[in-house]
Short mmCIF file of C-alpha atoms in Angstrom, two decimals:
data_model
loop_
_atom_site.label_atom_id
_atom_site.label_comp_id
_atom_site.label_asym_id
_atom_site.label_seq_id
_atom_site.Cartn_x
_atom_site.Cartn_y
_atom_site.Cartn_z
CA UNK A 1 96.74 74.87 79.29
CA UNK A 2 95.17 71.56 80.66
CA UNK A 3 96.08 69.28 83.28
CA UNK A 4 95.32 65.62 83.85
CA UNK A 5 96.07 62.45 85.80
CA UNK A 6 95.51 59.20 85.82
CA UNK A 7 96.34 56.83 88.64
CA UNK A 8 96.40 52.83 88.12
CA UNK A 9 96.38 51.04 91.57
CA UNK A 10 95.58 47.74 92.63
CA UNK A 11 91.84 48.64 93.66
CA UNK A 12 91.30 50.48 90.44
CA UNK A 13 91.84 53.43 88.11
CA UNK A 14 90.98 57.13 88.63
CA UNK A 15 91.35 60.13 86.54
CA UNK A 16 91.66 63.52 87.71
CA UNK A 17 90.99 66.51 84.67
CA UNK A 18 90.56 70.30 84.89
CA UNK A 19 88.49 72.38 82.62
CA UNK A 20 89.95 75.26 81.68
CA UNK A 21 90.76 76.34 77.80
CA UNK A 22 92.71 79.31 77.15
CA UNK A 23 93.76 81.24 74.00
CA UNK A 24 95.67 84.10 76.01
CA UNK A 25 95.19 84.75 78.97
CA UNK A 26 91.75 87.14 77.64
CA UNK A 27 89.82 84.24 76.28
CA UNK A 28 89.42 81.62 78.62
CA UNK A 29 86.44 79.32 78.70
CA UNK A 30 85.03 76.09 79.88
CA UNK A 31 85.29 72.66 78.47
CA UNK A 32 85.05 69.08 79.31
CA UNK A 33 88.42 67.62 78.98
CA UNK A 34 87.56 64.46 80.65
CA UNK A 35 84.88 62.02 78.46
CA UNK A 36 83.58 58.74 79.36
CA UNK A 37 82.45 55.38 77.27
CA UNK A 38 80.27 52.83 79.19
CA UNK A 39 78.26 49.89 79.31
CA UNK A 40 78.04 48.81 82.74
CA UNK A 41 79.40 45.96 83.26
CA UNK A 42 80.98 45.46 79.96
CA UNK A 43 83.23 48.10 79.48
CA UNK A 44 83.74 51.36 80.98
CA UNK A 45 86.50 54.10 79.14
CA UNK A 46 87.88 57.42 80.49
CA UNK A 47 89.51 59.71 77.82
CA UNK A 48 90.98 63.18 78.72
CA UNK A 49 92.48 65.11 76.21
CA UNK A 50 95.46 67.83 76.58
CA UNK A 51 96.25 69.94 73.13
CA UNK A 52 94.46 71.23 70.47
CA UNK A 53 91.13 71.69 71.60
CA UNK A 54 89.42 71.40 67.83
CA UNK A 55 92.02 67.70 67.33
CA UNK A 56 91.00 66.71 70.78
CA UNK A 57 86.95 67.05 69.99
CA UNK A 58 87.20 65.71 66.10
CA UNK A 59 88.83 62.95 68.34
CA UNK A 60 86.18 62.47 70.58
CA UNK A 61 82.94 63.11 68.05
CA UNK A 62 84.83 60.88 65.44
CA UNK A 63 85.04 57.81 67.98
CA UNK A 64 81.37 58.26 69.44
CA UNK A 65 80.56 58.59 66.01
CA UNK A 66 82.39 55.69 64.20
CA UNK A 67 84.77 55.87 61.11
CA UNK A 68 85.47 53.37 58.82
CA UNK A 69 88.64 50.72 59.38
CA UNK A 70 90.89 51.33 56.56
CA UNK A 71 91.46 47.31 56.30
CA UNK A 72 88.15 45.98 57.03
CA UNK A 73 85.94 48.43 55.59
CA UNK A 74 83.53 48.76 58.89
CA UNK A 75 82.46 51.49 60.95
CA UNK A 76 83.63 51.12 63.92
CA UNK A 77 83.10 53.45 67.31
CA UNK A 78 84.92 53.56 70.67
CA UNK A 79 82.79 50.55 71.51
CA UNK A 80 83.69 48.14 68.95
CA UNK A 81 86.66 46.85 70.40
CA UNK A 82 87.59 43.48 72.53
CA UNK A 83 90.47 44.56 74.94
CA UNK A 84 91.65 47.63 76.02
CA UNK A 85 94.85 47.35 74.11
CA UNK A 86 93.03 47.53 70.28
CA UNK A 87 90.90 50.72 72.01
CA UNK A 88 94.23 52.35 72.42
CA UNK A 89 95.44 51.43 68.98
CA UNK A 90 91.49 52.87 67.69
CA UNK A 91 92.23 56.31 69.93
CA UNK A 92 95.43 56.54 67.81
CA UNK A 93 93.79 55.39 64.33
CA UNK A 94 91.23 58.32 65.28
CA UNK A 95 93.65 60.77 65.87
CA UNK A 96 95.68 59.97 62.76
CA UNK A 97 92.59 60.60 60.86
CA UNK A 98 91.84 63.94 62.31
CA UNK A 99 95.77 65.13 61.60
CA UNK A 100 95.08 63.53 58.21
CA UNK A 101 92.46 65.95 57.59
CA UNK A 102 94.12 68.70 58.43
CA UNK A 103 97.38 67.94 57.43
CA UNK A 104 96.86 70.66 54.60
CA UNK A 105 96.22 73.61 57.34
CA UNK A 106 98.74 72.21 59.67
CA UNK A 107 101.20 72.96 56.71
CA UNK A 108 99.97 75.78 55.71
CA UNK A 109 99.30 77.71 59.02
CA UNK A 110 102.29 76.09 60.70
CA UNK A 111 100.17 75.45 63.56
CA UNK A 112 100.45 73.17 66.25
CA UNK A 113 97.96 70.45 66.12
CA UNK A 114 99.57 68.45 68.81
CA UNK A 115 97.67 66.64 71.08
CA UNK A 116 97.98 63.99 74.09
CA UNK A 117 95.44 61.64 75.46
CA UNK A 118 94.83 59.48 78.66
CA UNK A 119 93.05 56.56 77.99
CA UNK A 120 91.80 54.37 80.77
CA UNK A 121 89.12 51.48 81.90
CA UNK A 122 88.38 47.85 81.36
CA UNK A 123 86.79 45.80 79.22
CA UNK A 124 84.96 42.55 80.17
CA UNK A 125 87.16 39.45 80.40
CA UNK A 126 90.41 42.02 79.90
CA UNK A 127 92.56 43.77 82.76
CA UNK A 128 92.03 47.32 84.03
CA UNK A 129 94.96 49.55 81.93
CA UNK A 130 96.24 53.22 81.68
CA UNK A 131 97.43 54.02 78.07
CA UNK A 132 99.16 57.63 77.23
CA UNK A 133 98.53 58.26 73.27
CA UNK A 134 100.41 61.18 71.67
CA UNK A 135 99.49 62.78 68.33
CA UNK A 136 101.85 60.04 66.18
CA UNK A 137 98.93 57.54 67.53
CA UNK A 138 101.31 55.42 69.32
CA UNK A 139 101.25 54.96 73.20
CA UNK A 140 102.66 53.70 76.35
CA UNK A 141 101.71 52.13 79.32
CA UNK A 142 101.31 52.59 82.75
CA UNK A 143 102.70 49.98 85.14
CA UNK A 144 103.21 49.19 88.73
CA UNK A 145 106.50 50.42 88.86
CA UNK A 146 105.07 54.05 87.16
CA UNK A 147 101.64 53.55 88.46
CA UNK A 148 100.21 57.43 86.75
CA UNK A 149 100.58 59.14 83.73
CA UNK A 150 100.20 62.73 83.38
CA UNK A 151 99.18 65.02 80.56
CA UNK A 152 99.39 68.58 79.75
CA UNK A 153 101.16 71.07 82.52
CA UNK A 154 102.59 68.09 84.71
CA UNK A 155 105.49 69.63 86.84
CA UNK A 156 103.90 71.29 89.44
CA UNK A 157 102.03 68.23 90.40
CA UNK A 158 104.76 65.82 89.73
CA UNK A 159 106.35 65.95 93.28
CA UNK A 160 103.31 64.64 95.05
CA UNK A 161 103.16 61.77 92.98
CA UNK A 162 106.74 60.62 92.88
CA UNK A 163 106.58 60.67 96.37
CA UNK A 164 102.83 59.10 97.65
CA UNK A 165 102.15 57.17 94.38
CA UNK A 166 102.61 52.91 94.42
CA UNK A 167 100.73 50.32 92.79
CA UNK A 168 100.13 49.23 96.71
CA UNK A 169 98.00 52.96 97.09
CA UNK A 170 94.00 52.56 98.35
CA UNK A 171 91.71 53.75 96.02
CA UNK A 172 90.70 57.00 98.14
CA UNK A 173 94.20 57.68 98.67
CA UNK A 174 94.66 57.98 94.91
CA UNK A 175 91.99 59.88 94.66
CA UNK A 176 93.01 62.39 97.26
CA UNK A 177 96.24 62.99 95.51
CA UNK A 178 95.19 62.89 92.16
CA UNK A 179 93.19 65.93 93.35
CA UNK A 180 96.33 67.46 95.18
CA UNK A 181 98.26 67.44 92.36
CA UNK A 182 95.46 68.64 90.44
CA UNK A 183 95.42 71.79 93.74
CA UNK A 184 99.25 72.41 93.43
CA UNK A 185 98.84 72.81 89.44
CA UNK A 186 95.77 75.01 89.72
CA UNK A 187 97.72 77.34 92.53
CA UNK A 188 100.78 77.82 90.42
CA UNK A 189 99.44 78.05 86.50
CA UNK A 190 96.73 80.09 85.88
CA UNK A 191 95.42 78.41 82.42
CA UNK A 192 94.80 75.10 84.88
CA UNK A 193 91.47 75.93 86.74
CA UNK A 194 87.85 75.06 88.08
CA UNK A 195 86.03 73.01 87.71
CA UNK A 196 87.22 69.65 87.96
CA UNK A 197 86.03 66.57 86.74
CA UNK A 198 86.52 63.27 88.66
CA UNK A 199 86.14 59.38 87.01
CA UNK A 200 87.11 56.85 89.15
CA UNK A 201 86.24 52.85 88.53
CA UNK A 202 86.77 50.17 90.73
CA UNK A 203 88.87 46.65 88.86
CA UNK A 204 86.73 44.49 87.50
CA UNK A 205 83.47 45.94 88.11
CA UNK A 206 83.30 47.54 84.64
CA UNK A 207 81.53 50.34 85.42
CA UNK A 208 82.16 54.02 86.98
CA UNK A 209 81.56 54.46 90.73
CA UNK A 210 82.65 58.39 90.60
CA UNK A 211 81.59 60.27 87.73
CA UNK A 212 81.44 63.81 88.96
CA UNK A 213 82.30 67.45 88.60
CA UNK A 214 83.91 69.79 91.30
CA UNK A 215 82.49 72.78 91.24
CA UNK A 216 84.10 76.04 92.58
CA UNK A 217 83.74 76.46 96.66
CA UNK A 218 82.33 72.16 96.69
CA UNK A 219 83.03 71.92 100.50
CA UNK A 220 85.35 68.85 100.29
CA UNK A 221 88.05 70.17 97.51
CA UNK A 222 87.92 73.75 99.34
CA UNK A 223 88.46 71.93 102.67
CA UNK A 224 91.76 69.73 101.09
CA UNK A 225 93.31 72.84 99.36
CA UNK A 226 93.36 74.81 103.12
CA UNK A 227 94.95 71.64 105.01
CA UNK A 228 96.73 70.20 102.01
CA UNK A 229 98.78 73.93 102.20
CA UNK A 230 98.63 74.39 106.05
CA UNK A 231 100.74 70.65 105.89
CA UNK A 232 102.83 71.87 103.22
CA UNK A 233 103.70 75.15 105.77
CA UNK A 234 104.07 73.12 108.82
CA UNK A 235 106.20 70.46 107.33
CA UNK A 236 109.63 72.51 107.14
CA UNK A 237 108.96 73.39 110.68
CA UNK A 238 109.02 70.06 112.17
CA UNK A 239 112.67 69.74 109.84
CA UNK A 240 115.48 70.68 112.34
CA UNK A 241 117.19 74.25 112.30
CA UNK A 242 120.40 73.85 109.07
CA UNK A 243 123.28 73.80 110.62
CA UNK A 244 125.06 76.13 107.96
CA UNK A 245 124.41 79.57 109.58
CA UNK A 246 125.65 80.21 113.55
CA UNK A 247 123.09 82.29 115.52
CA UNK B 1 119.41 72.27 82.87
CA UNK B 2 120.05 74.37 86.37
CA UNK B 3 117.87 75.51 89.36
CA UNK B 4 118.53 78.43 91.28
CA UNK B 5 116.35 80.41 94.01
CA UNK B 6 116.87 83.76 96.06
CA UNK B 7 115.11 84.37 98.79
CA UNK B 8 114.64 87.92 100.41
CA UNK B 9 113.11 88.55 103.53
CA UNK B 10 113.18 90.48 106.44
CA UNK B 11 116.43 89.49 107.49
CA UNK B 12 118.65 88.64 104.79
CA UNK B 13 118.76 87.02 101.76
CA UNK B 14 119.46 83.37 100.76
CA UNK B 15 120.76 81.98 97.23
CA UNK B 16 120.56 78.22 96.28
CA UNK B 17 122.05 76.90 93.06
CA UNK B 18 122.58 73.53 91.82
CA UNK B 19 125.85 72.33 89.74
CA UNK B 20 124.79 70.45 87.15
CA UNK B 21 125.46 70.93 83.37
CA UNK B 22 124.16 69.13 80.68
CA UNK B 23 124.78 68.99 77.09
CA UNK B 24 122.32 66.02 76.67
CA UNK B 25 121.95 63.13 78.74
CA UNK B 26 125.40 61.69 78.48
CA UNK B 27 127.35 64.78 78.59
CA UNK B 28 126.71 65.97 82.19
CA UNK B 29 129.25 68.07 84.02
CA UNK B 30 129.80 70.02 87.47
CA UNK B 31 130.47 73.36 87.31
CA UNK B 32 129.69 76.48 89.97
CA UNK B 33 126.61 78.56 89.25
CA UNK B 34 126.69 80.50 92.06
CA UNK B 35 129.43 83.37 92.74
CA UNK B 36 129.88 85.60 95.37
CA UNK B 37 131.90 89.02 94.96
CA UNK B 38 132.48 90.20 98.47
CA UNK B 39 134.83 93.21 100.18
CA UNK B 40 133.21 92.50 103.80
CA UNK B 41 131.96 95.29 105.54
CA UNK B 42 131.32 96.96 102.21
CA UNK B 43 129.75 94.87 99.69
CA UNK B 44 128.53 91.57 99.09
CA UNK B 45 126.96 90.29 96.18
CA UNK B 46 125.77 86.42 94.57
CA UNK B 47 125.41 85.90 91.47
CA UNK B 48 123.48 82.87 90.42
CA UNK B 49 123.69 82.03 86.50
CA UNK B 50 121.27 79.79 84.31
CA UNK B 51 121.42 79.36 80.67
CA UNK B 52 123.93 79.21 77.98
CA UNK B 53 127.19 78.43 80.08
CA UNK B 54 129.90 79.87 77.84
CA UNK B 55 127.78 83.15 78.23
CA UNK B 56 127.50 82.88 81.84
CA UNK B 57 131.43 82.46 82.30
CA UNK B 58 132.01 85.08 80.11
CA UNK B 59 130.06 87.52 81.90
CA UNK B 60 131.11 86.54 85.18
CA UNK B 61 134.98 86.79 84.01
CA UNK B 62 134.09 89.96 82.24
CA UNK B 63 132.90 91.25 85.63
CA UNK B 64 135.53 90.15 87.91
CA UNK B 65 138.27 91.68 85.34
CA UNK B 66 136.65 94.87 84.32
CA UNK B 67 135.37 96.72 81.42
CA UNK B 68 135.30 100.16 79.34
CA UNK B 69 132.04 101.97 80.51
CA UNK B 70 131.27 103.36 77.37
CA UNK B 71 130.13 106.42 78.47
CA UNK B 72 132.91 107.22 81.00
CA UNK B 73 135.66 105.13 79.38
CA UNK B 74 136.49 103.98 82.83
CA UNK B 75 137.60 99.98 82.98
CA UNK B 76 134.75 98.97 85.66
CA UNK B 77 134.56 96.13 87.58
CA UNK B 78 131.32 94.14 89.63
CA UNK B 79 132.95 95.59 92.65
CA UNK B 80 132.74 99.03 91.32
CA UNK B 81 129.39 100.67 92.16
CA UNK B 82 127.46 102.46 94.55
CA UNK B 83 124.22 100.56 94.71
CA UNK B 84 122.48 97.28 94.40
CA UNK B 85 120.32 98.80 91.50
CA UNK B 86 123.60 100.17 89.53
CA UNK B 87 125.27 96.60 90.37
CA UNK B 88 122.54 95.07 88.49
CA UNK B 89 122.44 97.91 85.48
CA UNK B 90 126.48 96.57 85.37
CA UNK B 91 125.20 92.93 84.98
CA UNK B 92 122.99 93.71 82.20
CA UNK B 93 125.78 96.15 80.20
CA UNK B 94 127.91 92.82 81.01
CA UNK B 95 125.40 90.68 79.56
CA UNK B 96 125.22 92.67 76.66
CA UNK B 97 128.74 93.32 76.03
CA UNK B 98 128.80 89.24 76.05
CA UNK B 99 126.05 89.07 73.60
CA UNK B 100 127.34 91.40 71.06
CA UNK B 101 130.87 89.74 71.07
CA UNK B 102 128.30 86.44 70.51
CA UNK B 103 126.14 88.52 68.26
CA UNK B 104 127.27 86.92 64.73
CA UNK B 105 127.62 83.31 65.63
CA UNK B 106 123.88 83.87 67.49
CA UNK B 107 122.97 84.81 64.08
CA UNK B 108 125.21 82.07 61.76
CA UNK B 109 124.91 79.00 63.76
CA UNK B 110 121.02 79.38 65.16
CA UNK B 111 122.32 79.09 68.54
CA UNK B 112 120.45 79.95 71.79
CA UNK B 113 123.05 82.11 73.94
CA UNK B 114 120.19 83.27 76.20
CA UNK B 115 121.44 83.54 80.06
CA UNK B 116 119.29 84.59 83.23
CA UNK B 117 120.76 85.57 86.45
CA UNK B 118 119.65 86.40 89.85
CA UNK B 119 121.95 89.49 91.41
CA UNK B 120 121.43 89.84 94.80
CA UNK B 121 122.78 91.10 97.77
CA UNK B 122 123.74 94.71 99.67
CA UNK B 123 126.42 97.64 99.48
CA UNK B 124 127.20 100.04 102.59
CA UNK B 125 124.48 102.40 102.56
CA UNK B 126 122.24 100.87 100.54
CA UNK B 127 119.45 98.45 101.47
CA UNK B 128 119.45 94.50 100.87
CA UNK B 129 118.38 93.59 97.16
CA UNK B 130 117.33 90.86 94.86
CA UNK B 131 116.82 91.31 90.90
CA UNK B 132 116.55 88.80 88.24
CA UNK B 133 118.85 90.12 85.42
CA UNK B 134 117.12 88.77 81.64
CA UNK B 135 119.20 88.53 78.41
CA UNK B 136 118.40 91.69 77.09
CA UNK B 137 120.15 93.14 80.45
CA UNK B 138 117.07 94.87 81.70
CA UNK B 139 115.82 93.65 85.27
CA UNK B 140 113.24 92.69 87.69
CA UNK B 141 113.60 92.67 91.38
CA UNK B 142 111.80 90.65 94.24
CA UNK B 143 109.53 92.73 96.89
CA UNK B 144 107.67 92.24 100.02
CA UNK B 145 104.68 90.80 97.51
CA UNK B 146 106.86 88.47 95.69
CA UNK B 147 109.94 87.73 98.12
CA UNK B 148 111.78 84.91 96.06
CA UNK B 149 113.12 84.34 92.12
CA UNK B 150 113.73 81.61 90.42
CA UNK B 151 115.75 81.14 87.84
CA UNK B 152 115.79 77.64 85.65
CA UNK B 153 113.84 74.35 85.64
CA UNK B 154 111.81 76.70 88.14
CA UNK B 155 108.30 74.84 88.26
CA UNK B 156 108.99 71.96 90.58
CA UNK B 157 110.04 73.65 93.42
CA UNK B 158 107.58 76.59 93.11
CA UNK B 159 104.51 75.04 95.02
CA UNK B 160 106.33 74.91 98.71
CA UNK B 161 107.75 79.02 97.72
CA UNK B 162 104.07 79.57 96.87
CA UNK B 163 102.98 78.36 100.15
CA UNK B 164 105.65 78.69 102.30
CA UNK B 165 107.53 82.06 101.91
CA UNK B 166 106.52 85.68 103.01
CA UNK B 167 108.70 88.43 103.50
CA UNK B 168 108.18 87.82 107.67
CA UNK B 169 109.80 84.22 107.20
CA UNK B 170 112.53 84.01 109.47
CA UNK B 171 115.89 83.49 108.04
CA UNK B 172 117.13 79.83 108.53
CA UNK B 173 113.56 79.02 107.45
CA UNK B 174 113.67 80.20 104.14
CA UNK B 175 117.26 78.52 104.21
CA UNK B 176 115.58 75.53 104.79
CA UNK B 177 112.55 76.14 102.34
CA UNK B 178 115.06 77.04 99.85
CA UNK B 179 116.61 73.86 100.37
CA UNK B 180 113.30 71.58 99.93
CA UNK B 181 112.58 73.43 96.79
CA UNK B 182 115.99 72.24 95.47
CA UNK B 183 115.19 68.98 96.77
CA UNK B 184 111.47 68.55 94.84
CA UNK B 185 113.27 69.80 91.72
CA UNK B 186 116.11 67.15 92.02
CA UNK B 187 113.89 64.68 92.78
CA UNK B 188 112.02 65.19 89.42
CA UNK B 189 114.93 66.45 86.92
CA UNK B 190 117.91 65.04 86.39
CA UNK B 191 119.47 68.00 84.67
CA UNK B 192 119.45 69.44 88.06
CA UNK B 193 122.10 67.96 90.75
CA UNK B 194 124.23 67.64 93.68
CA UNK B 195 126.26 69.46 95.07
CA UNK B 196 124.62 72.59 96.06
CA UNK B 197 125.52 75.74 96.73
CA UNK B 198 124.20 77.39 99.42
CA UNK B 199 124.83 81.84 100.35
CA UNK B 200 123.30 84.02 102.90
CA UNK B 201 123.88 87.17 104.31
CA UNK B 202 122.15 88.90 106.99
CA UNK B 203 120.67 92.14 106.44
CA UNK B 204 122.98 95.28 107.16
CA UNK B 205 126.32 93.19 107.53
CA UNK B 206 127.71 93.22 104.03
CA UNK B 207 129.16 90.18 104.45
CA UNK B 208 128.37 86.28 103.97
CA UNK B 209 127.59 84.14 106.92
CA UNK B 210 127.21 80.76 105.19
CA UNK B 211 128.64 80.34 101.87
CA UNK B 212 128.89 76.88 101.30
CA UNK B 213 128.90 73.51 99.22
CA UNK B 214 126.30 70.64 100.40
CA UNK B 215 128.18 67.56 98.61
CA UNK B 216 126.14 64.32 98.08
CA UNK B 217 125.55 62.35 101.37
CA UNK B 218 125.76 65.58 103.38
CA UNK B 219 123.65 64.20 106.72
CA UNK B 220 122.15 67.45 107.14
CA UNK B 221 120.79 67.56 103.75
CA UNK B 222 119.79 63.94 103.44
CA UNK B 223 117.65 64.42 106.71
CA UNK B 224 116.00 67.29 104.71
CA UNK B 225 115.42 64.65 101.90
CA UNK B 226 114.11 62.08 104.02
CA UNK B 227 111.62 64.16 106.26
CA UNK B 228 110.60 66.10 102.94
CA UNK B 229 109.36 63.07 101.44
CA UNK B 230 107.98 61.41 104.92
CA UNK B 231 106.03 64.54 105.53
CA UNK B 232 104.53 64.92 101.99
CA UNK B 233 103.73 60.86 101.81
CA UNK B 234 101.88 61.53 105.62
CA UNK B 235 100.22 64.89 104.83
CA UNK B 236 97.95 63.27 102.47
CA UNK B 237 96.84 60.69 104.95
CA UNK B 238 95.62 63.54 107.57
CA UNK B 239 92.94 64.84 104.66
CA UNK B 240 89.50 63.30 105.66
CA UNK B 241 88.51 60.32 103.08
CA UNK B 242 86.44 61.92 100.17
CA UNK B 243 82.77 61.52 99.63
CA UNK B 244 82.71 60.77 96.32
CA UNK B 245 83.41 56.98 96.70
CA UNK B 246 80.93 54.99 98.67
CA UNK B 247 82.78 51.77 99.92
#
């Protein structure tokens, strides 16, 4: 399983991914989920991939490495593009190619090839945008009234967000709950796990200004989990006593 | 879609269930999940039902008017045995009498007839139980470890049980925690609705001391709502600002 989040508020865009890869529960292993494009200043680009982890990184190597535009006849990378709108069509060209090539196995094997993909940043002289792109290539949007998107396990860190989440959020509040969604996920599914890794990009400024990995036991993270549950314990206490059973 | 929870601890057990069918979006009905079989002073048992609902009214009918133990030939009804543990061997024979009556359309049409139900509750001499029946009639049951089953569009409301629930929780909290975990899963799927139906019996009494129906606009309940979603929008706020963004 795989979890990811990203958050679109006024200040900016973050992105929230976990790490973990599991094929059963006895083969679990490590990989970056959560990839980022940049030029400072001209563009910056957060992908995180949910699915098929062999789509998700033909994905990824085939847009750092360029493929040829079916209509134009030039090679053309992740970088190529003018707005953030014709990267989001080029994440969906990519992954079209990728299912084309394996559209043979995919019949064959009957296996699920399925992927999902997050795809946030700016580009110079565009707006900051969130796109969702699913394995047809097509995509939506996120806006201020549905200011996050979520990919991969996404219901036990749903309830957080339809609760704390506007367009109006600060930055570091987005941040915080991006990460305790990404603790209630982690607590209740066991193929969601450690470590983290964290974009976050200020609008306009095209460029990252958080770019990092949680590790297991990083102080801050360890510190949220313990109050983020002690809250979630003490807030049915301060609820008054139901009135539905007599003492 | 339905939600239902059971919650054992120390003393007593409480059921939720919601009331919502749905056979797609725009075919969306009200009809009781949760049923209680009670001979005060003697027995008491809920049933809570999710999954195919033809199946789950035929077992409950086939329950409440009796059938041929094959073994015995005896007509046998839900209020017909010693134990918690043979009540809920009952439930599974009903569950499989269903299913075999089913068994040739299951097969014809493709259908899904699966049904889960929680079977909980106590019988004079016996101690205070909670099992989750499956379709193939065999059963788990809920411990001092694991004091709560879901049964359902379970994942929503499974952080606060994760957090919030031990065995030593007193009674009208877990009524109350049982409640909020209804509420998160409302919140986030519509194929789960109002009203609610709320059962609890104390431990040792064989009998029900709430058994009731929270309709929309109940105050009680909409208080829950309200301070639910005030305390998880403030809880966030009370985490320390993290040091991975430098303003």
């Amino acid at each position: 399983m795989t979890y990811c989040v990203g958050l679109l508020v006024e200040d900016g865009l973050v992105m929230v991914a976990d790490t973990r890869t599991n094929a059963g529960l006895d083969n679990i292993a490590t990989f970056q989920k959560l990839h980022r494009f940049e030029v400072p200043g001209e563009r910056t680009i957060g992908i995180a991939t949910a699915g098929n982890l062999a789509v998700s990184q033909a994905v990824i190597s085939l847009m750092s490495d360029g493929f040829e535009n079916s209509e134009t006849g030039i090679l053309e990378t992740i970088y190529d593009h003018p707005t953030m709108f014709k990267t989001a069509v080029y994440v969906g060209r990519a992954i079209n190619e990728v299912m084309r090539l394996n559209a043979g196995a995919s019949t064959t094997m009957g296996a699920g090839f399925d992927v999902t993909m997050l795809v946030g940043g700016q580009v110079r002289g565009g707006r900051l945008r969130l796109f969702m792109v699913y394995s047809a290539g097509n995509f939506i949007e996120a806006t201020e009234d549905t200011p996050y998107l979520q990919i991969g396990e996404h219901k036990y860190g749903k309830p957080i967000l339809d609760r704390a989440i506007t367009f109006q959020t600060k930055l570091n509040d987005a941040l915080k709950i991006g990460l305790i969604s990404m603790d209630s996920t982690m607590r209740s599914n066991l193929g969601v796990g450690m470590p983290i890794d964290l974009w976050l990009t200020r609008r306009d400024t095209m460029e990252s200004q958080v770019a990092t990995r949680i590790e297991q036991g990083e102080p801050y993270f360890h510190d949220l989990r313990e109050r983020w549950s002690a809250a979630l314990r003490s807030a049915h206490q301060a609820i008054p006593v139901p009135p539905y059973l007599k003492s």
